[in-house]
Short mmCIF file of C-alpha atoms in Angstrom, two decimals:
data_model
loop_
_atom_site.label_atom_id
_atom_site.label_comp_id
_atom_site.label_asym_id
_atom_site.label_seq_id
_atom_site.Cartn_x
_atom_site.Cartn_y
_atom_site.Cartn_z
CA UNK A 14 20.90 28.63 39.46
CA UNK A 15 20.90 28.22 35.56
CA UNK A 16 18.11 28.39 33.54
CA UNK A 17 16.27 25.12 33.01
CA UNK A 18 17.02 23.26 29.58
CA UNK A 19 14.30 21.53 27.51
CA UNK A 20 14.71 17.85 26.10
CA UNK A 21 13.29 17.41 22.85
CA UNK A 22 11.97 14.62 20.42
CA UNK A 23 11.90 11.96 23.31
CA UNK A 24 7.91 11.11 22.64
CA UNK A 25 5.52 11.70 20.35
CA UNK A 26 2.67 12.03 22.70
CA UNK A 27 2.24 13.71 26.10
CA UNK A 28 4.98 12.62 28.85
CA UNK A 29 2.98 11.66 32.42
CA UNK A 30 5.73 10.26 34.09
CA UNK A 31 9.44 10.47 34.98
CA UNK A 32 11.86 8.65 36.80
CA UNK A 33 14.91 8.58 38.17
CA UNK A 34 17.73 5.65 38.62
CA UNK A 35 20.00 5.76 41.84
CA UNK A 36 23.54 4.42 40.22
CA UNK A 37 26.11 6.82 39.24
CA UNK A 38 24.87 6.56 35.61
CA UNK A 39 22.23 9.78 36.47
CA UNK A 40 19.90 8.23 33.92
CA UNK A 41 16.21 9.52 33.62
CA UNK A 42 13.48 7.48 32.39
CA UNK A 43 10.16 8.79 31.10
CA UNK A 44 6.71 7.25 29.87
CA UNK A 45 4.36 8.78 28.21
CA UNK A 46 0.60 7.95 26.68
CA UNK A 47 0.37 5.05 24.50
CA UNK A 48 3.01 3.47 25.94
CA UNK A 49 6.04 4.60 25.07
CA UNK A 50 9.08 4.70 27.43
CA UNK A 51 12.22 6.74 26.87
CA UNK A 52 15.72 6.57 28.71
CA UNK A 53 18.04 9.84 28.78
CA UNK A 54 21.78 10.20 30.24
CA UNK A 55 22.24 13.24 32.24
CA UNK A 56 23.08 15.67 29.57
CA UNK A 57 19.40 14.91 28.04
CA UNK A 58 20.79 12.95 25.20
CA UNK A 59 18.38 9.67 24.32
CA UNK A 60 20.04 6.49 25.23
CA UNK A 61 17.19 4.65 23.65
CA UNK A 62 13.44 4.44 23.40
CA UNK A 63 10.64 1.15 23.86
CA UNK A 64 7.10 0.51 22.83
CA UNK A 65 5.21 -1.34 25.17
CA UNK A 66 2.59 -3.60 23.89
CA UNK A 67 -0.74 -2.25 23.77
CA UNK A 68 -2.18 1.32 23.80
CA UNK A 69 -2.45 1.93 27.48
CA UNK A 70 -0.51 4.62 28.65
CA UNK A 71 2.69 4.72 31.46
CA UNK A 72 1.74 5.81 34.22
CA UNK A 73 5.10 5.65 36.34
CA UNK A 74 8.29 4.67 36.12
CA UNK A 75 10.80 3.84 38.84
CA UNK A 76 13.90 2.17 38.52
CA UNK A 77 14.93 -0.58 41.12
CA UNK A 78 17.04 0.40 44.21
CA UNK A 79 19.10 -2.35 43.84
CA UNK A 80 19.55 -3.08 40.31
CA UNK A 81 19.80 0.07 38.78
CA UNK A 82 19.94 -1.41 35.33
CA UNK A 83 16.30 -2.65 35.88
CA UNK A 84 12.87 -0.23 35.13
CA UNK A 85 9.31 -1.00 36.46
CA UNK A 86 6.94 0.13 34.64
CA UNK A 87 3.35 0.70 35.13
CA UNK A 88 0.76 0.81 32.61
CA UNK A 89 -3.14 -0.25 32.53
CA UNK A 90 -3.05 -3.28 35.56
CA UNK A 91 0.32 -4.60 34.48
CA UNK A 92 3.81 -4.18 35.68
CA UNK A 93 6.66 -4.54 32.74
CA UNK A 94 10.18 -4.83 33.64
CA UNK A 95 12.56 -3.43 31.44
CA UNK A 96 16.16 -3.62 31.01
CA UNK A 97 17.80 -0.43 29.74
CA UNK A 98 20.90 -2.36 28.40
CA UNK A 99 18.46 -4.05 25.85
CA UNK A 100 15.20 -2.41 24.95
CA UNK A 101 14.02 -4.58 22.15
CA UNK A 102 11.17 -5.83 24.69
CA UNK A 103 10.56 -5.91 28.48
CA UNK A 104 12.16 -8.27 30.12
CA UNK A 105 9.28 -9.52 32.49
CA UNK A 106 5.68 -8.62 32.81
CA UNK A 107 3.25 -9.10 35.12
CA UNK A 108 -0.39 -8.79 33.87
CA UNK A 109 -3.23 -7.96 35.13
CA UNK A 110 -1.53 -7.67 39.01
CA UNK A 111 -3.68 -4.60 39.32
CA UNK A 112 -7.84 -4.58 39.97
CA UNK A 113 -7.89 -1.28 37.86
CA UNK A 114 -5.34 1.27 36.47
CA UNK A 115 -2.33 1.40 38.12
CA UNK A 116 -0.97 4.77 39.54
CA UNK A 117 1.98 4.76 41.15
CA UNK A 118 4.50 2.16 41.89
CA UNK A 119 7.34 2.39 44.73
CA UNK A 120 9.96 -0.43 45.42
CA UNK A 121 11.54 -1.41 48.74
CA UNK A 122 15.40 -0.53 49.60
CA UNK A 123 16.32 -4.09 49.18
CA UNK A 124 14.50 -4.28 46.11
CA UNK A 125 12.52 -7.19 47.08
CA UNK A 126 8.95 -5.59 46.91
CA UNK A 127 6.98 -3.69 44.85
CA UNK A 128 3.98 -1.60 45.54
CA UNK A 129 0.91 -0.59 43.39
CA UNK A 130 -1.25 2.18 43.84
CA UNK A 131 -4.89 1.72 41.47
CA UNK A 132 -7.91 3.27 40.85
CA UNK A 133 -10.03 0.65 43.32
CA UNK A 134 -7.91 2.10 45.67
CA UNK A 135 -6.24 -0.82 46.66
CA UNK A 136 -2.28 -1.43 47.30
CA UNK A 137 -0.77 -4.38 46.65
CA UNK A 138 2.79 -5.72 47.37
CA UNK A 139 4.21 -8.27 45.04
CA UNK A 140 7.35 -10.17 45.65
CA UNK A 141 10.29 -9.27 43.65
CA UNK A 142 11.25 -11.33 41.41
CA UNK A 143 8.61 -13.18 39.53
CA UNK A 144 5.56 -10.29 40.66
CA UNK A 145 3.55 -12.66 43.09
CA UNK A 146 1.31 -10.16 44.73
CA UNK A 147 1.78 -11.55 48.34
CA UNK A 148 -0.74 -8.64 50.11
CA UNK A 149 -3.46 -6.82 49.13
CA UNK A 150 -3.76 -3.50 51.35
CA UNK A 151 -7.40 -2.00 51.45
CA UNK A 152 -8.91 0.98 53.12
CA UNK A 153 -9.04 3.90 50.78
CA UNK A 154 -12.45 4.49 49.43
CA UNK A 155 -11.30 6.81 46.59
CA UNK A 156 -8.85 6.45 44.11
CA UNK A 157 -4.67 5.60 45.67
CA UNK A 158 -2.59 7.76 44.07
CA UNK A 159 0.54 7.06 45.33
CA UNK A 160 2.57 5.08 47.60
CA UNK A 161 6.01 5.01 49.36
CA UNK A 162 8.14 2.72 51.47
CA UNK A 163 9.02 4.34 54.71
CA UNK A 164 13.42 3.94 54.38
CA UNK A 165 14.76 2.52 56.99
CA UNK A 166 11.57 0.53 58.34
CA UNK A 167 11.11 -2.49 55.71
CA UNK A 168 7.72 -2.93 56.86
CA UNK A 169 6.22 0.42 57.13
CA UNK A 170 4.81 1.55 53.77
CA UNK A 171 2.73 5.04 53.42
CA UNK A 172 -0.17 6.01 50.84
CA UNK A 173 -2.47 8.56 50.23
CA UNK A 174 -5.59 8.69 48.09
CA UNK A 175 -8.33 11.13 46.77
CA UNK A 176 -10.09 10.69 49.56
CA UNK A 177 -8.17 12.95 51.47
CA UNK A 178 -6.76 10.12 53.29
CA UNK A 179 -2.55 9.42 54.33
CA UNK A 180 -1.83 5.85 55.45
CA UNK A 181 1.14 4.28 57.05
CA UNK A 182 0.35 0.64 57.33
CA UNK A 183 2.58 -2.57 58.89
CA UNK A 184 3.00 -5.07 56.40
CA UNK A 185 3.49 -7.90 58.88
CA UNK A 186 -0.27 -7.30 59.99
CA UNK A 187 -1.80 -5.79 56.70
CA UNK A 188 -3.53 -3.31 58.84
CA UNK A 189 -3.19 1.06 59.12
CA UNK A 190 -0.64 2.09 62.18
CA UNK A 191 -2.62 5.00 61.64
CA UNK A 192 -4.82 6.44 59.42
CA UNK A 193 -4.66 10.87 59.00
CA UNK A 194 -7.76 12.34 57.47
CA UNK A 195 -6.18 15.96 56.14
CA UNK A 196 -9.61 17.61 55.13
CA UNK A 197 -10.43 16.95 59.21
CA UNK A 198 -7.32 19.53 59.61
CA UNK A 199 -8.66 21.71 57.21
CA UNK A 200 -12.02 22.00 58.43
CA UNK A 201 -10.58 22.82 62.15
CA UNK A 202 -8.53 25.78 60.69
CA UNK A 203 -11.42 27.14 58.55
CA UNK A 204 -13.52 27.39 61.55
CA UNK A 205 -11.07 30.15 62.12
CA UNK A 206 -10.85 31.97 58.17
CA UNK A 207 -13.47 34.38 57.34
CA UNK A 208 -17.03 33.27 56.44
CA UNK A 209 -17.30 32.21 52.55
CA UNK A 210 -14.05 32.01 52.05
CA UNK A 211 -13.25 28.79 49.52
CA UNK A 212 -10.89 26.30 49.88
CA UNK A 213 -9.95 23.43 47.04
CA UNK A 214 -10.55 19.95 48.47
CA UNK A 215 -6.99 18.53 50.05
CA UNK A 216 -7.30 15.57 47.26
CA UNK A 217 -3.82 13.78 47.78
CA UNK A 218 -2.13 13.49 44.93
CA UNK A 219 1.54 12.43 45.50
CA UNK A 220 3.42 11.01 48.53
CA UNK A 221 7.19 11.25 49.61
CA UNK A 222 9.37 9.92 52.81
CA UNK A 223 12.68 11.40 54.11
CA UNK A 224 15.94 9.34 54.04
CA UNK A 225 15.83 8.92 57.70
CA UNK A 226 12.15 7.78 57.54
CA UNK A 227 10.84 10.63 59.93
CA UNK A 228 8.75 12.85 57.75
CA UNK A 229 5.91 12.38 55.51
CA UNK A 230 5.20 14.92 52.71
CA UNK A 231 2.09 14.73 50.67
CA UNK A 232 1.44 17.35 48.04
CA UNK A 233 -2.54 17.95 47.79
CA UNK A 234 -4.94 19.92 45.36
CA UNK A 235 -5.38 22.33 47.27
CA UNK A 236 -1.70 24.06 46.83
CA UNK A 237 0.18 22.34 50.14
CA UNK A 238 2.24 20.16 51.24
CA UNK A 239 1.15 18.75 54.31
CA UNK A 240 3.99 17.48 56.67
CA UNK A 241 3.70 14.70 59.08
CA UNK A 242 6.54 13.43 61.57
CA UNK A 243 6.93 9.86 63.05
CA UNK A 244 7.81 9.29 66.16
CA UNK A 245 8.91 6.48 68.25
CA UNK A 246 6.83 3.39 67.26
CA UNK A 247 5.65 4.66 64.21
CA UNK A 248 3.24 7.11 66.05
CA UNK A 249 2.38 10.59 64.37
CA UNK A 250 4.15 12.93 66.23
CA UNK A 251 3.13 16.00 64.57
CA UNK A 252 1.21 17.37 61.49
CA UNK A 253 1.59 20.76 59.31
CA UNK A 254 1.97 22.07 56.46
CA UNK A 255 3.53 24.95 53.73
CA UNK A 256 1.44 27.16 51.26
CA UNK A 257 3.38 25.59 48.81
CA UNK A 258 1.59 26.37 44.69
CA UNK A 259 -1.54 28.98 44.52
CA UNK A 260 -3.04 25.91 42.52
CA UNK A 261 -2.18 22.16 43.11
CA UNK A 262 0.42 20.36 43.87
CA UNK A 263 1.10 17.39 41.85
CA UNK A 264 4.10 16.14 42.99
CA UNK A 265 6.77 16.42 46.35
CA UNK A 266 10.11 14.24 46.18
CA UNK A 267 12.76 14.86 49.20
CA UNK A 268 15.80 14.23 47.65
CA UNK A 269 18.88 12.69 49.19
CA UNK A 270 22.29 14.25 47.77
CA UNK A 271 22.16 17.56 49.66
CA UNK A 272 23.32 18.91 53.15
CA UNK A 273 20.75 16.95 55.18
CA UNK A 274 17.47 14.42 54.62
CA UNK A 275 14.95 17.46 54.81
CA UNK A 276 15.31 18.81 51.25
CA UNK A 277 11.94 18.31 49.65
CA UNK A 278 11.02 19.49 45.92
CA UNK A 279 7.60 20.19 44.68
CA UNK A 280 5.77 21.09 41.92
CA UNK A 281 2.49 22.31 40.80
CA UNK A 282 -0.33 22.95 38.75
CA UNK A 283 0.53 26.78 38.66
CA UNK A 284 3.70 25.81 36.32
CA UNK A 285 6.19 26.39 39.11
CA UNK A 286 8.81 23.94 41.04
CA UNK A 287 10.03 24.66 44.30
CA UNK A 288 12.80 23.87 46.88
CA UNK A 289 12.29 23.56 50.04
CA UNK A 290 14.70 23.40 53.45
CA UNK A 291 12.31 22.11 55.55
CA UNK A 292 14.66 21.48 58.69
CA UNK A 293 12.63 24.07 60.73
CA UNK A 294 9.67 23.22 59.78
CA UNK A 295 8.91 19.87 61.55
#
Protein backbone atom coordinates (compact mmCIF):
# COMPACT_ATOMS: atom_id res chain seq x y z
CA UNK A 1 0.00 0.00 0.00
CA UNK A 2 1.38 3.61 -0.66
CA UNK A 3 1.95 6.00 1.78
CA UNK A 4 -1.00 8.22 2.60
CA UNK A 5 -0.96 11.83 0.91
CA UNK A 6 -2.03 15.00 2.77
CA UNK A 7 -4.55 17.63 1.22
CA UNK A 8 -3.73 21.02 2.01
CA UNK A 9 -5.32 24.61 2.19
CA UNK A 10 -8.95 23.15 1.96
CA UNK A 11 -10.10 25.04 5.46
CA UNK A 12 -8.98 27.39 7.57
CA UNK A 13 -10.25 25.87 10.71
CA UNK A 14 -10.37 22.29 12.04
CA UNK A 15 -12.08 19.65 9.52
CA UNK A 16 -14.87 17.36 11.67
CA UNK A 17 -16.36 15.79 8.91
CA UNK A 18 -15.93 14.03 5.55
CA UNK A 19 -17.91 12.58 3.01
CA UNK A 20 -18.05 10.66 0.27
CA UNK A 21 -20.32 10.78 -3.13
CA UNK A 22 -21.28 7.34 -4.82
CA UNK A 23 -21.10 8.46 -8.77
CA UNK A 24 -18.10 7.75 -10.74
CA UNK A 25 -16.93 11.36 -10.13
CA UNK A 26 -14.95 9.93 -6.64
CA UNK A 27 -15.58 13.36 -5.17
CA UNK A 28 -14.96 13.99 -1.35
CA UNK A 29 -16.67 16.56 0.54
CA UNK A 30 -15.53 17.96 3.88
CA UNK A 31 -16.94 20.50 6.59
CA UNK A 32 -15.27 21.92 9.01
CA UNK A 33 -15.97 24.49 12.17
CA UNK A 34 -17.57 27.64 11.32
CA UNK A 35 -19.14 26.38 8.59
CA UNK A 36 -17.23 25.97 5.88
CA UNK A 37 -17.66 23.11 3.33
CA UNK A 38 -15.08 22.03 0.78
CA UNK A 39 -15.43 19.64 -2.35
CA UNK A 40 -12.19 17.70 -3.69
CA UNK A 41 -11.87 15.37 -6.96
CA UNK A 42 -10.02 12.26 -6.32
CA UNK A 43 -6.55 13.44 -6.87
CA UNK A 44 -7.18 15.98 -3.77
CA UNK A 45 -7.38 18.95 -6.00
CA UNK A 46 -10.28 21.62 -4.68
CA UNK A 47 -13.18 21.71 -6.98
CA UNK A 48 -14.59 24.53 -4.96
CA UNK A 49 -15.32 25.73 -1.47
CA UNK A 50 -18.91 27.32 0.40
CA UNK A 51 -19.62 29.33 3.48
CA UNK A 52 -22.63 28.48 5.12
CA UNK A 53 -24.49 31.14 6.86
CA UNK A 54 -23.84 31.50 10.37
CA UNK A 55 -20.97 30.38 12.68
CA UNK A 56 -22.14 26.95 13.62
CA UNK A 57 -19.96 24.36 12.63
CA UNK A 58 -20.57 21.08 10.00
CA UNK A 59 -21.02 18.43 11.57
CA UNK A 60 -21.52 15.81 8.61
CA UNK A 61 -21.72 15.64 5.28
CA UNK A 62 -23.23 12.97 3.05
CA UNK A 63 -24.01 13.19 -0.40
CA UNK A 64 -27.39 11.75 -1.74
CA UNK A 65 -27.55 8.13 -3.07
CA UNK A 66 -29.44 9.06 -5.81
CA UNK A 67 -28.42 12.37 -6.92
CA UNK A 68 -24.92 12.39 -6.54
CA UNK A 69 -24.65 16.00 -7.55
CA UNK A 70 -26.62 16.89 -4.32
CA UNK A 71 -24.77 17.40 -0.51
CA UNK A 72 -26.67 17.39 2.87
CA UNK A 73 -25.27 19.11 5.17
CA UNK A 74 -25.62 19.30 8.82
CA UNK A 75 -24.86 22.10 10.97
CA UNK A 76 -26.44 23.54 14.40
CA UNK A 77 -30.43 22.06 13.94
CA UNK A 78 -30.51 22.73 10.22
CA UNK A 79 -30.07 20.67 7.18
CA UNK A 80 -28.56 22.73 3.95
CA UNK A 81 -28.60 21.21 0.64
CA UNK A 82 -25.97 22.02 -1.57
CA UNK A 83 -25.32 21.61 -5.12
CA UNK A 84 -21.67 21.05 -6.03
CA UNK A 85 -22.21 22.27 -9.68
CA UNK A 86 -22.98 25.79 -8.15
CA UNK A 87 -21.71 26.71 -4.73
CA UNK A 88 -22.56 30.34 -4.57
CA UNK A 89 -25.30 29.27 -1.82
CA UNK A 90 -27.17 26.11 -0.72
CA UNK A 91 -29.70 25.23 -2.64
CA UNK A 92 -32.36 24.34 0.11
CA UNK A 93 -32.34 24.55 3.82
CA UNK A 94 -34.23 23.29 6.33
CA UNK A 95 -34.04 25.14 9.72
CA UNK A 96 -34.37 24.38 12.83
CA UNK A 97 -35.56 20.42 11.82
CA UNK A 98 -33.39 19.42 14.72
CA UNK A 99 -34.39 19.84 18.79
CA UNK A 100 -30.56 20.38 19.41
CA UNK A 101 -27.26 19.97 17.45
CA UNK A 102 -27.36 17.74 14.84
CA UNK A 103 -24.79 14.80 14.63
CA UNK A 104 -25.01 12.68 12.03
CA UNK A 105 -27.18 12.46 9.05
CA UNK A 106 -27.74 9.18 6.79
CA UNK A 107 -30.07 9.09 3.64
CA UNK A 108 -32.14 6.17 2.34
CA UNK A 109 -31.07 4.13 -1.00
CA UNK A 110 -33.84 5.72 -2.87
CA UNK A 111 -32.95 8.94 -1.60
CA UNK A 112 -36.28 9.73 -0.35
CA UNK A 113 -35.44 10.10 3.45
CA UNK A 114 -33.19 11.62 5.56
CA UNK A 115 -32.19 10.89 9.06
CA UNK A 116 -30.89 13.11 11.95
CA UNK A 117 -29.04 12.11 14.81
CA UNK A 118 -29.02 15.26 17.84
CA UNK A 119 -27.91 15.91 21.04
CA UNK A 120 -31.69 15.29 22.73
CA UNK A 121 -31.10 12.13 21.40
CA UNK A 122 -33.81 12.02 19.18
CA UNK A 123 -33.94 10.76 15.33
CA UNK A 124 -35.97 12.16 13.02
CA UNK A 125 -36.84 11.22 9.37
CA UNK A 126 -37.78 13.96 7.02
CA UNK A 127 -39.17 13.44 3.61
CA UNK A 128 -36.97 14.14 0.76
CA UNK A 129 -37.60 16.71 -1.01
CA UNK A 130 -38.84 19.75 0.76
CA UNK A 131 -37.35 18.32 4.59
CA UNK A 132 -40.87 17.61 6.22
CA UNK A 133 -39.81 15.69 9.25
CA UNK A 134 -42.56 12.96 8.94
CA UNK A 135 -41.25 10.82 12.36
CA UNK A 136 -39.70 11.60 15.30
CA UNK A 137 -37.82 8.37 16.76
CA UNK A 138 -37.20 8.56 20.64
CA UNK A 139 -35.60 6.24 23.10
CA UNK A 140 -32.02 7.16 23.66
CA UNK A 141 -31.49 8.93 26.89
CA UNK A 142 -27.98 10.22 26.01
CA UNK A 143 -26.76 11.98 23.23
CA UNK A 144 -27.47 9.94 19.23
CA UNK A 145 -24.49 9.98 17.58
CA UNK A 146 -25.11 8.40 14.59
CA UNK A 147 -27.52 6.71 12.45
CA UNK A 148 -27.76 4.35 9.39
CA UNK A 149 -30.34 2.91 7.05
CA UNK A 150 -30.22 -0.82 7.08
CA UNK A 151 -29.64 -1.41 2.73
CA UNK A 152 -31.82 -3.47 1.44
CA UNK A 153 -34.74 -3.10 4.15
CA UNK A 154 -36.28 0.55 3.43
CA UNK A 155 -37.78 0.53 6.71
CA UNK A 156 -35.23 -0.71 9.06
CA UNK A 157 -32.98 2.15 10.24
CA UNK A 158 -30.13 1.55 13.09
CA UNK A 159 -28.63 4.13 15.77
CA UNK A 160 -26.52 4.19 18.54
CA UNK A 161 -26.00 6.77 21.26
CA UNK A 162 -23.75 7.61 24.33
CA UNK A 163 -25.69 5.75 26.28
CA UNK A 164 -24.23 2.69 25.31
CA UNK A 165 -27.29 1.89 23.47
CA UNK A 166 -27.63 0.24 19.41
CA UNK A 167 -31.13 0.52 17.95
CA UNK A 168 -32.70 -0.97 14.92
CA UNK A 169 -36.16 0.44 14.76
CA UNK A 170 -39.28 -0.18 12.00
CA UNK A 171 -40.28 2.93 10.60
CA UNK A 172 -43.79 1.77 9.73
CA UNK A 173 -44.42 1.44 13.63
CA UNK A 174 -41.88 4.11 15.03
CA UNK A 175 -40.97 1.63 17.63
CA UNK A 176 -37.21 -0.47 18.49
CA UNK A 177 -37.23 -4.19 16.76
CA UNK A 178 -34.79 -4.41 19.33
CA UNK A 179 -32.91 -2.50 21.50
CA UNK A 180 -28.82 -3.97 22.46
CA UNK A 181 -27.39 -2.46 25.59
CA UNK A 182 -23.34 -3.13 24.85
CA UNK A 183 -22.05 -2.08 28.42
CA UNK A 184 -24.59 -5.22 29.60
CA UNK A 185 -21.97 -7.36 27.36
CA UNK A 186 -19.21 -5.79 28.88
CA UNK A 187 -20.10 -6.19 32.33
CA UNK A 188 -20.80 -10.15 31.69
CA UNK A 189 -17.19 -10.55 30.30
CA UNK A 190 -15.54 -8.51 33.12
CA UNK A 191 -17.04 -10.76 35.61
CA UNK A 192 -14.44 -12.96 34.08
CA UNK A 193 -11.04 -10.26 33.79
CA UNK A 194 -9.01 -9.87 36.81
CA UNK A 195 -10.21 -7.78 39.79
CA UNK A 196 -9.45 -3.85 39.24
CA UNK A 197 -8.82 -4.10 36.01
CA UNK A 198 -10.37 -0.76 34.04
CA UNK A 199 -12.30 -0.64 31.19
CA UNK A 200 -13.38 2.80 29.15
CA UNK A 201 -17.18 3.09 29.00
CA UNK A 202 -18.50 1.41 25.45
CA UNK A 203 -19.90 5.14 24.58
CA UNK A 204 -21.09 4.57 20.86
CA UNK A 205 -19.77 6.80 18.78
CA UNK A 206 -20.31 5.85 15.07
CA UNK A 207 -22.58 3.29 13.32
CA UNK A 208 -22.20 1.34 9.94
CA UNK A 209 -24.41 -1.47 7.95
CA UNK A 210 -23.11 -4.01 5.36
CA UNK A 211 -24.32 -3.90 1.70
CA UNK A 212 -26.34 -6.94 2.20
CA UNK A 213 -27.92 -5.45 5.40
CA UNK A 214 -26.72 -8.40 7.72
CA UNK A 215 -24.16 -6.87 10.00
CA UNK A 216 -24.07 -4.02 12.28
CA UNK A 217 -20.71 -2.41 13.23
CA UNK A 218 -20.51 0.22 15.87
CA UNK A 219 -17.15 1.64 16.81
CA UNK A 220 -17.22 2.57 20.73
CA UNK A 221 -14.82 4.50 23.20
CA UNK A 222 -13.65 1.94 24.53
CA UNK A 223 -11.28 0.76 21.40
CA UNK A 224 -13.94 -1.93 19.61
CA UNK A 225 -15.99 -2.51 17.24
CA UNK A 226 -18.79 -4.39 18.33
CA UNK A 227 -20.46 -6.65 15.61
CA UNK A 228 -24.03 -7.58 15.50
CA UNK A 229 -25.76 -9.95 12.79
CA UNK A 230 -29.48 -9.91 11.69
CA UNK A 231 -31.22 -12.64 11.13
CA UNK A 232 -34.43 -13.61 9.64
CA UNK A 233 -37.05 -10.99 10.68
CA UNK A 234 -34.78 -8.53 11.71
CA UNK A 235 -33.88 -10.56 14.91
CA UNK A 236 -30.24 -10.28 16.41
CA UNK A 237 -28.70 -13.29 15.59
CA UNK A 238 -25.44 -12.82 17.15
CA UNK A 239 -23.21 -10.19 18.90
CA UNK A 240 -19.19 -9.72 19.13
CA UNK A 241 -16.70 -7.82 18.72
CA UNK A 242 -12.68 -6.95 17.61
CA UNK A 243 -10.00 -5.16 19.84
CA UNK A 244 -9.94 -2.83 17.23
CA UNK A 245 -7.73 0.92 18.57
CA UNK A 246 -5.91 0.77 22.22
CA UNK A 247 -7.97 4.13 22.57
CA UNK A 248 -11.37 4.92 20.84
CA UNK A 249 -12.83 4.35 18.00
CA UNK A 250 -14.41 7.17 16.28
CA UNK A 251 -15.48 5.95 13.25
CA UNK A 252 -16.27 2.23 11.24
CA UNK A 253 -17.52 2.46 7.46
CA UNK A 254 -17.87 -1.09 5.52
CA UNK A 255 -17.19 -0.19 2.22
CA UNK A 256 -18.69 -1.68 -0.91
CA UNK A 257 -16.08 -1.86 -3.95
CA UNK A 258 -14.05 -4.84 -2.69
CA UNK A 259 -14.23 -8.74 -2.96
CA UNK A 260 -17.31 -9.13 -0.73
CA UNK A 261 -19.86 -6.83 1.65
CA UNK A 262 -17.72 -7.62 4.88
CA UNK A 263 -14.87 -5.11 4.39
CA UNK A 264 -15.19 -2.68 7.26
CA UNK A 265 -12.64 0.35 7.93
CA UNK A 266 -12.08 1.98 11.20
CA UNK A 267 -10.37 4.49 12.80
CA UNK A 268 -9.38 5.78 16.11
CA UNK A 269 -8.39 8.01 18.68
CA UNK A 270 -4.85 6.34 18.84
CA UNK A 271 -4.08 8.04 15.24
CA UNK A 272 -4.39 4.74 13.41
CA UNK A 273 -6.94 3.39 10.53
CA UNK A 274 -7.56 -0.07 10.01
CA UNK A 275 -8.92 -2.69 7.51
CA UNK A 276 -10.70 -5.23 8.36
CA UNK A 277 -11.95 -8.76 6.49
CA UNK A 278 -14.44 -9.52 8.72
CA UNK A 279 -15.99 -12.60 6.75
CA UNK A 280 -14.98 -14.96 9.65
CA UNK A 281 -15.83 -13.06 12.13
CA UNK A 282 -19.69 -13.09 12.22
Amino acid sequence: MNSGRQWREGHTSPILCVGAAPGPEGLIASGSEGGQVTIWNQEGTIVGTLQLPGEDDCTCVVFSPSASTKLHVSHGETVSVVDYRNLNSPVEQFERVGEEEINALAINESGSSLAMADDSGAVRILDLPGGKVCRTLRRHSNICSSVAFRPQRPNNLVSVGLDMQVILWGLQKTRPVWTLNIQDILDEEQHQQQPGQLFNPPLAHCVTVSSCGNIVSCAAEDGQIHLMRIGSGSKLEQQGAVKAHRQGASQAHFVNFLSHPYWLISGGNDGHVVLWDLSKTL
